Coordinates of C-alpha atoms in Angstrom, one line a residue:
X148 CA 4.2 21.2 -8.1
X149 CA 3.6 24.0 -11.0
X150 CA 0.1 25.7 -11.1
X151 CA -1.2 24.5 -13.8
X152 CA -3.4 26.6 -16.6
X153 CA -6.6 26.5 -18.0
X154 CA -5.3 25.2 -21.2
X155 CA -3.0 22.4 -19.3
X156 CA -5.8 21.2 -17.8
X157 CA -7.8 21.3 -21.1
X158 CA -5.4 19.4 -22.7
X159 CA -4.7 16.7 -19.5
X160 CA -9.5 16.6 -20.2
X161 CA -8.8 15.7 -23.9
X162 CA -6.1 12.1 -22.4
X163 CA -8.6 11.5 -19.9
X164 CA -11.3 11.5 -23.1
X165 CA -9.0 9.5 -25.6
X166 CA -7.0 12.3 -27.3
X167 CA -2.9 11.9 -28.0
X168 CA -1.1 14.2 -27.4
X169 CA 2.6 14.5 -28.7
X170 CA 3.6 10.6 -28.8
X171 CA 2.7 7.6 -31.0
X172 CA -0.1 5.7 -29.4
X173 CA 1.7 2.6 -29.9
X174 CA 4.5 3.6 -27.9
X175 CA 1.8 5.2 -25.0
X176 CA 0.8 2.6 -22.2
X177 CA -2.6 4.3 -20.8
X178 CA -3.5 3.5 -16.7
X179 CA -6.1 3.3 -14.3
X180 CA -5.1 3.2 -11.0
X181 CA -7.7 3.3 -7.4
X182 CA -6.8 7.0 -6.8
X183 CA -5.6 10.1 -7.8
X184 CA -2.0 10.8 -8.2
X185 CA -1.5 13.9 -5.8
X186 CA 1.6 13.1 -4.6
X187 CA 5.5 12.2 -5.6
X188 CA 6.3 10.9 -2.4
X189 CA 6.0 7.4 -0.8
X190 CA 8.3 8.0 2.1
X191 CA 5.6 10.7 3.1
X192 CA 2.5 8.3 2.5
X193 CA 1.7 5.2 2.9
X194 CA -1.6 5.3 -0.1
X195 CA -0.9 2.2 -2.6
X196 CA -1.8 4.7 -5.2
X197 CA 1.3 6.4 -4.8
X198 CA 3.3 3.6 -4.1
X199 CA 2.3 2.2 -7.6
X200 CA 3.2 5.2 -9.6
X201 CA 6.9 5.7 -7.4
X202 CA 8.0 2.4 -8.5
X203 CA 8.2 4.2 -12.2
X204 CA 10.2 6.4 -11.0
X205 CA 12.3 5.1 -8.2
X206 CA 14.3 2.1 -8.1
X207 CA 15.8 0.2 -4.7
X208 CA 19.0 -0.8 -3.2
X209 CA 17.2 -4.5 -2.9
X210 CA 14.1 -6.3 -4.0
X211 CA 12.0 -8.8 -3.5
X212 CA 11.8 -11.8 -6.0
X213 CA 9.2 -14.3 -7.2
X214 CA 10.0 -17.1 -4.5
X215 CA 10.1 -14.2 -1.8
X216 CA 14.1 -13.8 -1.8
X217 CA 15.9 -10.5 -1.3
X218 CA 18.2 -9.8 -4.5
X219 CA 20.2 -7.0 -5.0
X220 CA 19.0 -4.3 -7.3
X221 CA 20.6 -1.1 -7.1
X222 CA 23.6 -3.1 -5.2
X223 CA 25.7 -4.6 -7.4
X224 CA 26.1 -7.4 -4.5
X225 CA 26.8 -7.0 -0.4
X226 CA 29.2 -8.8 1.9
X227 CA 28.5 -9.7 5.8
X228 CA 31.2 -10.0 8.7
X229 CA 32.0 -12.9 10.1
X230 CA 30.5 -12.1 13.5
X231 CA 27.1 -11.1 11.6
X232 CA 27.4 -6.7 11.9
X233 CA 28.6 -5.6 9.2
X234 CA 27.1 -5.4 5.9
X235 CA 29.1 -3.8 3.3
X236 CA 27.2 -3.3 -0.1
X237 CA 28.3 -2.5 -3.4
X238 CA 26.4 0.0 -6.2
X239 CA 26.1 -1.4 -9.6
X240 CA 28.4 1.0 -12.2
X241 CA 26.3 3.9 -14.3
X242 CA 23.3 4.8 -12.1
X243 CA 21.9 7.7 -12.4
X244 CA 19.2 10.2 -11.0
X245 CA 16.6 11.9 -14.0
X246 CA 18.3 15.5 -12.9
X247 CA 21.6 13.7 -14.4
X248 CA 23.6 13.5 -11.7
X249 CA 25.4 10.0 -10.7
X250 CA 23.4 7.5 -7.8
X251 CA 26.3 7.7 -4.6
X252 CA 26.7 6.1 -1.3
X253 CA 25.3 9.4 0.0
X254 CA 22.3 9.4 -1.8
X255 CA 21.2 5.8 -0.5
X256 CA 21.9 6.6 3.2
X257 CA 20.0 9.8 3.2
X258 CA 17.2 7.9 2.0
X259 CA 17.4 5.0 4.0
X260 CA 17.6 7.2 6.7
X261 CA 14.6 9.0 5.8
X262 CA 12.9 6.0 5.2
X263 CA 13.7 4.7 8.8
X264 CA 11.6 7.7 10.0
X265 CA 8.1 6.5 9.4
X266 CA 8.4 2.7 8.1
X267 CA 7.8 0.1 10.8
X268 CA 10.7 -2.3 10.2
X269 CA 13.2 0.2 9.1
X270 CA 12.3 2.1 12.7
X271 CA 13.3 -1.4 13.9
X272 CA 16.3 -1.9 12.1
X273 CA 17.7 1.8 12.9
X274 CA 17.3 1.1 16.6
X275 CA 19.3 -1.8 16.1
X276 CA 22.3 -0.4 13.9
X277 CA 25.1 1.6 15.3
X278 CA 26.0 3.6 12.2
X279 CA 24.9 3.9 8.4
X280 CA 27.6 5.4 6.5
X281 CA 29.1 6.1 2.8
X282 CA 32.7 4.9 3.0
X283 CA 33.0 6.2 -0.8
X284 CA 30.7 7.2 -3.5
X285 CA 29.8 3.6 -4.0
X286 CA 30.1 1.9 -0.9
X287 CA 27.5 1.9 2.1
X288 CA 28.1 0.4 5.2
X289 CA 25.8 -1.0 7.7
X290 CA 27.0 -1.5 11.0
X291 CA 24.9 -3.2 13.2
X292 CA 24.9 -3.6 17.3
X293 CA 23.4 -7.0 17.0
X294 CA 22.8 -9.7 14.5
X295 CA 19.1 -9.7 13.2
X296 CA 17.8 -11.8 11.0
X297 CA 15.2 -8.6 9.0
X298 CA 18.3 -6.4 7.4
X299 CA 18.1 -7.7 4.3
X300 CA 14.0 -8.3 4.2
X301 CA 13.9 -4.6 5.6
X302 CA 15.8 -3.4 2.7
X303 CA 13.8 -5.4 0.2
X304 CA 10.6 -4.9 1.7
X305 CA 8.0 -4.3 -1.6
X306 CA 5.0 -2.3 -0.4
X307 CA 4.6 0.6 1.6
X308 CA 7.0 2.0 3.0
X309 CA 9.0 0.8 -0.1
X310 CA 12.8 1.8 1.0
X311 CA 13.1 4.2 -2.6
X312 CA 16.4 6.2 -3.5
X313 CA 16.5 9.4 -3.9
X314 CA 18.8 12.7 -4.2
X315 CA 20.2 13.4 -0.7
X316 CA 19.6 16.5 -1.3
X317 CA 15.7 15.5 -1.6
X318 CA 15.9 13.2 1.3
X319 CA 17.4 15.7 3.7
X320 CA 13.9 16.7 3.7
X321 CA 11.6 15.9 7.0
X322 CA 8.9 12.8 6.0
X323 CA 6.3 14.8 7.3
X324 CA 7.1 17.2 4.7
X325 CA 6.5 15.5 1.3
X326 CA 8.6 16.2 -1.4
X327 CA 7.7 18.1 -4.2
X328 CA 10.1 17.4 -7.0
X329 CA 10.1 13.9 -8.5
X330 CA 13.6 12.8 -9.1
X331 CA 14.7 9.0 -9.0
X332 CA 16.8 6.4 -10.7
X333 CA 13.9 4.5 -12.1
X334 CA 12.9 3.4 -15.6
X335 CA 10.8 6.6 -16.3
X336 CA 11.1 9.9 -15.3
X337 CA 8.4 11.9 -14.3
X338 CA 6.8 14.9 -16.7
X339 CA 6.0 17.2 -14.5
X340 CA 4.7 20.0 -17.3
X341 CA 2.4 17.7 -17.7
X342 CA 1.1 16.5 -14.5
X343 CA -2.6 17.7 -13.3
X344 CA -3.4 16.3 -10.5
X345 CA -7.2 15.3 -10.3
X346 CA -6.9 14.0 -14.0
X347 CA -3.2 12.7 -15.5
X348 CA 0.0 12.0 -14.8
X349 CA 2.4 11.4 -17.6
X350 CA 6.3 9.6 -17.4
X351 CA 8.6 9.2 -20.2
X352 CA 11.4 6.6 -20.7
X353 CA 14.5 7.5 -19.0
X354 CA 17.1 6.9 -21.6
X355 CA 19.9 6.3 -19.0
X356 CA 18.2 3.7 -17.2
X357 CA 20.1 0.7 -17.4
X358 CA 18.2 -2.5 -16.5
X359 CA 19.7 -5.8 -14.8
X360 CA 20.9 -8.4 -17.0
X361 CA 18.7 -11.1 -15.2
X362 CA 15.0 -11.7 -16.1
X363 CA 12.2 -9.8 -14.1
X364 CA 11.2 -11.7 -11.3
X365 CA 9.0 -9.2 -8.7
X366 CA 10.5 -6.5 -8.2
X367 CA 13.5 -7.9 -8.7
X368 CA 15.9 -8.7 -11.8
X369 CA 15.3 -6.7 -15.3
X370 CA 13.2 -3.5 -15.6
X371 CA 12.9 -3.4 -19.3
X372 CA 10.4 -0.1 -19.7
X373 CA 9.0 -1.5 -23.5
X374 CA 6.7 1.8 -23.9
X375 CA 8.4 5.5 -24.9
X376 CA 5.6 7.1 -22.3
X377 CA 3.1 6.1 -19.5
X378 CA -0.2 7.6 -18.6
X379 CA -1.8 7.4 -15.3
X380 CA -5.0 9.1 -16.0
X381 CA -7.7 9.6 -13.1
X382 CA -11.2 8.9 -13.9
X383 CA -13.9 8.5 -10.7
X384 CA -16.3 6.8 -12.5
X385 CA -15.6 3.3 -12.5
X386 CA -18.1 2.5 -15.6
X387 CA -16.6 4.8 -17.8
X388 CA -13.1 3.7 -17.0
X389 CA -14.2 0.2 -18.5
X390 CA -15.8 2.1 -21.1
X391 CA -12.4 3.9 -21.9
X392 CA -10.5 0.0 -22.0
X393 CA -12.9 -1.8 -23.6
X394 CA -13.2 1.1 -26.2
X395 CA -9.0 1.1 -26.4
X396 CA -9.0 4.2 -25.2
X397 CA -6.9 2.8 -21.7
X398 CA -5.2 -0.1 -21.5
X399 CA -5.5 -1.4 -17.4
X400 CA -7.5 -0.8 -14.6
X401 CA -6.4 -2.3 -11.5
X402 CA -9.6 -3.1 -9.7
X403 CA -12.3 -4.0 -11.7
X404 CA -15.8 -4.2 -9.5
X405 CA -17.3 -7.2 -9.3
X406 CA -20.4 -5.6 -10.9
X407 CA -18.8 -4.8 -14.4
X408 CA -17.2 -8.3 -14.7
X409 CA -20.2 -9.1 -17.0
X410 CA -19.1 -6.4 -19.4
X411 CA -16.2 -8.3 -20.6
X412 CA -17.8 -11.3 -21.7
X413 CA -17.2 -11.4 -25.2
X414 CA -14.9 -8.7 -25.4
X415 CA -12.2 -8.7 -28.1
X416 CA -10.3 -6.0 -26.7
X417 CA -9.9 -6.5 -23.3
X418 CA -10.2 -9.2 -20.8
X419 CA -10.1 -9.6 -16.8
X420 CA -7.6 -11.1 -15.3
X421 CA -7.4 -12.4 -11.7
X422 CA -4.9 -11.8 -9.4
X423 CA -4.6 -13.6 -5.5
X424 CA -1.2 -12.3 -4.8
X425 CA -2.4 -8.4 -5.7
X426 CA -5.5 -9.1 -3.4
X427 CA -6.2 -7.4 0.1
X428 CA -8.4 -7.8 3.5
X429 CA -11.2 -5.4 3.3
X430 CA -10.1 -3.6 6.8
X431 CA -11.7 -0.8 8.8
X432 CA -9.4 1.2 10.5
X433 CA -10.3 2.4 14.0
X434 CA -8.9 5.6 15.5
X435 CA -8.3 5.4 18.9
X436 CA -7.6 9.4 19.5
X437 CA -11.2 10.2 19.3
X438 CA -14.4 8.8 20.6
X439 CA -16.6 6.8 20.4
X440 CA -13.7 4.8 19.8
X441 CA -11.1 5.9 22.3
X442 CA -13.2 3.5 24.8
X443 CA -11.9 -0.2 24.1
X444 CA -15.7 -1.4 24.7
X445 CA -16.5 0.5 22.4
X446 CA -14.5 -0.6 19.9
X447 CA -15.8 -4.5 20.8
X448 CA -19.0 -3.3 20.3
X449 CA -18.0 -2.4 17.0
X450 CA -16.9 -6.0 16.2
X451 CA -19.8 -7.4 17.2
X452 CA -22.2 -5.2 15.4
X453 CA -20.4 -5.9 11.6
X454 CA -19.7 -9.7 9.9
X455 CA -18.2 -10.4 6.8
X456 CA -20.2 -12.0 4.3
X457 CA -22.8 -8.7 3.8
X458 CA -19.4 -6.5 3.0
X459 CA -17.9 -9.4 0.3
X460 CA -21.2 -10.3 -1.2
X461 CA -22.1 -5.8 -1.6
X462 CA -19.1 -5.9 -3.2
X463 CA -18.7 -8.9 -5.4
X464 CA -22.1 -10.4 -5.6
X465 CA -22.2 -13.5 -7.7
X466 CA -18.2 -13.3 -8.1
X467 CA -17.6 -15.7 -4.8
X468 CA -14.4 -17.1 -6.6
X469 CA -12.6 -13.2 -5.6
X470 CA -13.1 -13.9 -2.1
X471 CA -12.9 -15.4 1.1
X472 CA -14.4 -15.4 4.8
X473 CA -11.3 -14.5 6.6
X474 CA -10.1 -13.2 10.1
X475 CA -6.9 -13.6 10.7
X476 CA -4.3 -11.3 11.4
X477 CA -1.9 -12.6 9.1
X478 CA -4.1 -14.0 6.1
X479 CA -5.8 -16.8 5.4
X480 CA -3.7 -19.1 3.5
X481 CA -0.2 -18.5 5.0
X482 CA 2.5 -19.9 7.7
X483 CA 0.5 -17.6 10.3
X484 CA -3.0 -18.2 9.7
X485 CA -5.2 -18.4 13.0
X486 CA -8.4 -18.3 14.5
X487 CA -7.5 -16.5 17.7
X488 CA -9.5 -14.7 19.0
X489 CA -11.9 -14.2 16.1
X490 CA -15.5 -15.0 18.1
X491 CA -16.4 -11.6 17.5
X492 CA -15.2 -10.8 14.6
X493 CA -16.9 -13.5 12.6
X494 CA -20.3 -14.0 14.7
X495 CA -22.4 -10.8 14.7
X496 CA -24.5 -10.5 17.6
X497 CA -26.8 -7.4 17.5
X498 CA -27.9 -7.6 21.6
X499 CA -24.2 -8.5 22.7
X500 CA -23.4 -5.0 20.8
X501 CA -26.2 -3.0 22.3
X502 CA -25.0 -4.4 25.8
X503 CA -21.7 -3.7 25.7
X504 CA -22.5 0.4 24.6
X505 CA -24.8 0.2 27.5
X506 CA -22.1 -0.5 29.8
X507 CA -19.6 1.4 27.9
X508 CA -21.8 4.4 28.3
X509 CA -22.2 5.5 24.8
X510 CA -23.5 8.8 25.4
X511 CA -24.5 9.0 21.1
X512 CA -21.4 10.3 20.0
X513 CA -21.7 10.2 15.9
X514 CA -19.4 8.0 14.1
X515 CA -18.3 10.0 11.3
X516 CA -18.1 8.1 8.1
X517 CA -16.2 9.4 5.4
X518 CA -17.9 7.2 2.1
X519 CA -15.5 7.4 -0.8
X520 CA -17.5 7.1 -4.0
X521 CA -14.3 6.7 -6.5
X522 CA -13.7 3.0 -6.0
X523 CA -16.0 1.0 -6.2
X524 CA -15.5 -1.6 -3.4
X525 CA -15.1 1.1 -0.8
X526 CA -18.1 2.9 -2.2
X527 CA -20.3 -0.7 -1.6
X528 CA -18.2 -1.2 1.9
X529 CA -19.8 2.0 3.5
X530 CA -23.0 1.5 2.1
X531 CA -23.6 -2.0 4.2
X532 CA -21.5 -0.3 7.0
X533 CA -24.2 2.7 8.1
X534 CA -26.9 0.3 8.4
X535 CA -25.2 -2.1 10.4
X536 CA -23.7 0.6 12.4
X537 CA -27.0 2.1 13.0
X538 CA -28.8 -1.4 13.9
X539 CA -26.3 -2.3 16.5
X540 CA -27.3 1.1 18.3
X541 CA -24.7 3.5 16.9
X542 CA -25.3 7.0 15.8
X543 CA -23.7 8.0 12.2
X544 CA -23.0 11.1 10.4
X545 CA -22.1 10.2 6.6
X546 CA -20.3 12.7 4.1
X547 CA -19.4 11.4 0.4
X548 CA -15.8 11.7 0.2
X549 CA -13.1 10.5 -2.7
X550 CA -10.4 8.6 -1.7
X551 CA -7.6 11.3 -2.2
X552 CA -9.2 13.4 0.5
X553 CA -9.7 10.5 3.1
X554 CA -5.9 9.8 2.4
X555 CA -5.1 13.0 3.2
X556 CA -7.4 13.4 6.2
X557 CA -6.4 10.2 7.9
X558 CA -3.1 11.5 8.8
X559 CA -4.8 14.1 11.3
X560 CA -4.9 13.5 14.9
X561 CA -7.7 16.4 15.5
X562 CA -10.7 15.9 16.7
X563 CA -13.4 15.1 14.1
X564 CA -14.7 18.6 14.0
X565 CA -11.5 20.1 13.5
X566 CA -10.8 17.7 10.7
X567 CA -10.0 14.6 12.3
X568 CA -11.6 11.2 11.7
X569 CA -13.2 7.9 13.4
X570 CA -13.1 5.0 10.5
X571 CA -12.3 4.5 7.4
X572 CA -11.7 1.5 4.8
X573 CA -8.5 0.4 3.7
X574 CA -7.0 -2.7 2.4
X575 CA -3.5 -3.6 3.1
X576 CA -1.8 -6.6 0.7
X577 CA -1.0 -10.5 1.0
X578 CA 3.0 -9.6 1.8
X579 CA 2.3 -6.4 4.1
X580 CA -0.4 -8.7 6.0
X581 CA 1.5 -11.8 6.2
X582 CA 4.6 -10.6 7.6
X583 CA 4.3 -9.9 11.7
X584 CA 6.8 -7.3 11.0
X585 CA 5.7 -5.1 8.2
X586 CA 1.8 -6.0 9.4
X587 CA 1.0 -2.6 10.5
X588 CA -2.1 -3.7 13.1
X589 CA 0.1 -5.2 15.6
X590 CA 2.7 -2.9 15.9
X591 CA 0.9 -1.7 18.5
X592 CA 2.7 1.9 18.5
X593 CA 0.5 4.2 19.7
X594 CA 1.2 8.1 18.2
X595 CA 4.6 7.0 16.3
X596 CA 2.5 4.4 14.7
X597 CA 0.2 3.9 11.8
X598 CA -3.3 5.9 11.3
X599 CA -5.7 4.8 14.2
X600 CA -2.7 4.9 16.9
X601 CA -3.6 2.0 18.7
X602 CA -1.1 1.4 21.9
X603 CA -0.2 -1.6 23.3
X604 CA 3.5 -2.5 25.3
X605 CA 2.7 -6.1 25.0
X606 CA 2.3 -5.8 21.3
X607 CA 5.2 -4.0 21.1
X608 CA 7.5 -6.6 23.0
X609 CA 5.9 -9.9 20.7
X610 CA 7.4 -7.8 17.9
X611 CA 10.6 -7.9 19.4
X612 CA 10.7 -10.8 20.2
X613 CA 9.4 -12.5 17.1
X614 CA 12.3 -10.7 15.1
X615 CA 14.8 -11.6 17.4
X616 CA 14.1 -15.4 17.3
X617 CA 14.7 -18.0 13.9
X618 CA 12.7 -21.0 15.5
X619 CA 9.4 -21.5 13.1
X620 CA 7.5 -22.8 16.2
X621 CA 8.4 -20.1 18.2
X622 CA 7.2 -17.7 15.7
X623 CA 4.0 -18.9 15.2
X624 CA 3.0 -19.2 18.6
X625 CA 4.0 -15.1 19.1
X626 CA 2.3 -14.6 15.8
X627 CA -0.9 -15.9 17.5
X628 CA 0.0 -14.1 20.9
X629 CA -0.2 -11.4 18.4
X630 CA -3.4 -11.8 16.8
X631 CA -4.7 -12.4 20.2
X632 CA -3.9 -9.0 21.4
X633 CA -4.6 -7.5 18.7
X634 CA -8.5 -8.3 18.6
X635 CA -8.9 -7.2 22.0
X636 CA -6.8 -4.3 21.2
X637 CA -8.7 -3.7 17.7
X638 CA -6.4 -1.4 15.4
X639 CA -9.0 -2.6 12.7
X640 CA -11.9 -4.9 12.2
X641 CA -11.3 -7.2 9.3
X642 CA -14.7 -7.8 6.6
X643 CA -12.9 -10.7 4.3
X644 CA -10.1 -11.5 1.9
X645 CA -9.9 -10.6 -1.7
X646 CA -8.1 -11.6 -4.9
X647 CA -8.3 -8.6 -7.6
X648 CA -10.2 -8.5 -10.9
X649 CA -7.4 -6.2 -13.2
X650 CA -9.1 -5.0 -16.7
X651 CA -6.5 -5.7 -18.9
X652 CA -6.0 -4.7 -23.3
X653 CA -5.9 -7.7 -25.1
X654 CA -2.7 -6.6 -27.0
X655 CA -0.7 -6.7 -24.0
X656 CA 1.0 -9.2 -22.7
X657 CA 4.2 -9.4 -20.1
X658 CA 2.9 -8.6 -16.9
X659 CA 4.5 -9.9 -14.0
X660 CA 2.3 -11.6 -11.3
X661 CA 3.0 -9.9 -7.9
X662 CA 1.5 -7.9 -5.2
X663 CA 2.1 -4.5 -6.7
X664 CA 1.1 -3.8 -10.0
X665 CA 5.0 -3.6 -12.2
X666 CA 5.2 -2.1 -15.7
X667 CA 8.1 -2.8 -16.5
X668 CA 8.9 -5.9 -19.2
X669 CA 4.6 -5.1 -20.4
X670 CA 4.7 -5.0 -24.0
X671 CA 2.1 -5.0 -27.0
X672 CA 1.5 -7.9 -28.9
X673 CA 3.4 -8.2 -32.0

């Protein structure tokens, strides 16, 4: 990333205040995403905010379609041997990176490879395949040791980590290291000139993008980019970013808070619209490295002292058709939806916490509570969550945070003095949470694992086992086994299910309905 000058970030004040700068508003499609934009890589992050903005500029070898099926997207097509081990896979003709320089076989296993460093289910299928190679410049092939059942889902997976192609030469680089340089085979390249973090990020058609012939379906199929330029523009303040839409000055927010749903009635010029499939579980992460928490009890106490319906109704008040009462593992509403093991989670009971801190022997360790203030439904979730905390018998030291720093900070395994952490408030998606193997709280792999570290074998070898096996019943049962765990284990104590509220301009129409927010095939109005 360039340092940037006084006058840049003049200039980057004058998009986040309406200005236009060098393109024809009509061609400019103007976003508000939960977050800043502080980083170009979603191999080295799992943050949704990032994930959001790479699919501009990256593009994947597969992808996930509206009825949940993998379709090639970078491959032309793919074959699979007889005996179930090798896939051979095909690129489509004319791909290319933004630095001009054509997509090869390389390319994709470098970053596949990379990939397969830090994403759950590509760790899995790496430990399963014998060898990932180019056998030319447009043909990769996967050879497995064993049939399973996840290659192609692994591939096509659509949230985080999203298996994105880069440069070899840019995936050569460690994951731990993010990359710096933005360079992908999407439908927009990244302006880096004009990139200010803390305030705008700006993408421009990329003219040698060539899009599937078949209609966007997910992430799948067509990505027709219908705007010359794209603005991701980073403004805290929740009420002035519905200010800026319904003033024209944006054109989409993805979360709207339940409290400025009333600002939209009557509204010519924008409009909410509801989406379940983008919606998430309100989840508190719990690191296990540090205390209070590193005592199991402990973290049972912490069930008991929170419930639900405080957390949904702080942060959508009258708005009950956005959310749900829910504690499973998986989600409510899908093939593994259970009730497992959920007596603590969904009855609060004050004493029982108390007692159970007692004979932990919480010796007042602080629980440090880092309150993001720059979206709005975490800001509401920590404000119910230090009075519960402190009823149930817990001490708290609060610091008002912004979500860019809590992203960073979560990835420390320090202490919480030397920068380190105890909670914090996430919200994993429908597809991520649904799936046993992409569902990040019972992976149960303790440091090489997701933030909070939680270990468990047992977790570990349902996993397995639930991957290798094709029998519905079978899977369900281990999916519960999971759950089961899981909440004695507790990775994370879940406070509810939510559908999001997206502000959307009235003159825009063509979005596609999925978990992640797509800009591709959105168009104005004629």
């Amino acid at each position: 990333m360039r340092v940037r000058s006084l006058a840049a970030v003049a200039l980057a004040a004058a998009l986040v205040l309406g200005g236009s700068v060098g393109a024809n508003a009509e061609s400019v499609l103007r976003l508000r995403m939960n977050g800043d934009i502080n980083s170009v890589d979603p191999i080295a992050t799992t943050n949704f905010t990032i994930r959001n903005s790479a699919y501009l500029i990256y593009d994947t070898l597969f992808a996930l379609d509206a009825n949940y099926q993998v379709q090639p997207q970078m491959a032309e097509g793919y074959t699979l041997s007889d005996d179930q081990l090798t896939y051979t896979i095909t690129l489509r003709d004319g791909l290319k990176f933004h630095d001009g320089s054509p997509v090869t076989a390389t390319d994709v296993v470098a970053s596949l490879e990379r990939w397969g460093k830090v994403d759950g289910l590509g760790k899995i299928l790496f430990s399963k395949a014998a060898s990932l190679t180019a056998a030319d410049d447009k043909t990769v092939v996967l050879q497995m040791n064993e049939p399973w059942g996840q290659v192609l889902p692994a591939l096509g997976k659509i949230s985080s980590n999203v298996p994105f192609i880069m440069p070899a030469r840019l995936a050569a680089q460690d994951p731990s290291d993010p990359v710096k340089e933005p360079i992908g085979s999407g439908p927009y390249k990244m302006v880096v000139d004009e990139w200010v973090p803390g305030s705008v990020a700006v993408y421009e058609k990329f003219a040698d993008y060539v899009p599937r012939p078949e209609p966007a379906s997910m992430a799948a199929g067509g990505k027709v980019a219908n705007f010359d330029r794209v603005e991701i523009r980073y403004i805290p303040d929740s009420a002035q970013a519905v200010d800026a839409l319904l003033n024209g000055e944006i054109d989409w927010i993805e979360d709207v808070g339940a409290d400025l749903l009333p600002l939209f009635d009557g509204s010519d010029t924008a409009h909410i619209q509801v989406s379940p499939q983008a919606g998430n579980s309100l989840q508190l992460v719990v690191n296990h490295l540090n205390p209070p928490f590193d005592n199991p009890k402990i973290r049972q106490a912490l069930q008991l002292a929170l419930e639900q319906p405080p957390f949904m109704q702080a942060i959508f008040g009258e708005q009950t058709q956005l959310y749900q009462i829910c504690a499973a593992v998986f989600f409510c509403g899908t093939p593994f939806e259970s009730d497992i093991n959920t007596d603590r989670i969904l009855h609060r009971d004050v004493d029982q916490a108390k007692a159970l801190l007692a004979e932990a022997g919480y010796d007042g360790t602080p629980v440090f509570l880092p309150h993001v203030t720059d979206i709005p439904f975490h800001d509401h979730a920590y404000s119910v969550l230090k009075p519960m905390l402190q009823e149930a018998g817990f001490k708290v030291d609060e610091q008002m945070t912004d979500w860019a720093s809590v992203s960073t900070r979560r990835a420390s395994k320090e202490p919480v003095d030397k920068g380190g952490w105890n909670v914090f408030f996430t919200g994993w998606g429908f597809v991520d949470q649904s799936n046993p193997m992409t569902n990040v709280y019972v992976a149960g792999q303790g440091l090489n694992g997701w933030f909070g570290w939680a270990d468990s074998a047992e977790l570990r070898d349902l996993r397995v086992k639930f991957a290798e096996t094709t029998d519905p019943g079978e899977q369900k049962q281990l999916a519960e086994d999971m759950q089961r765990v899981a909440y004695d284990l507790v990775p994370f104590v879940p406070l509810g299910q939510a559908s999001i509220a997206q502000g959307v301009a009235s003159n825009l129409e063509g979005f596609i309905e999925s978990p992640v927010p797509f800009f591709w095939n959105v168009k104005r109005k004629d």
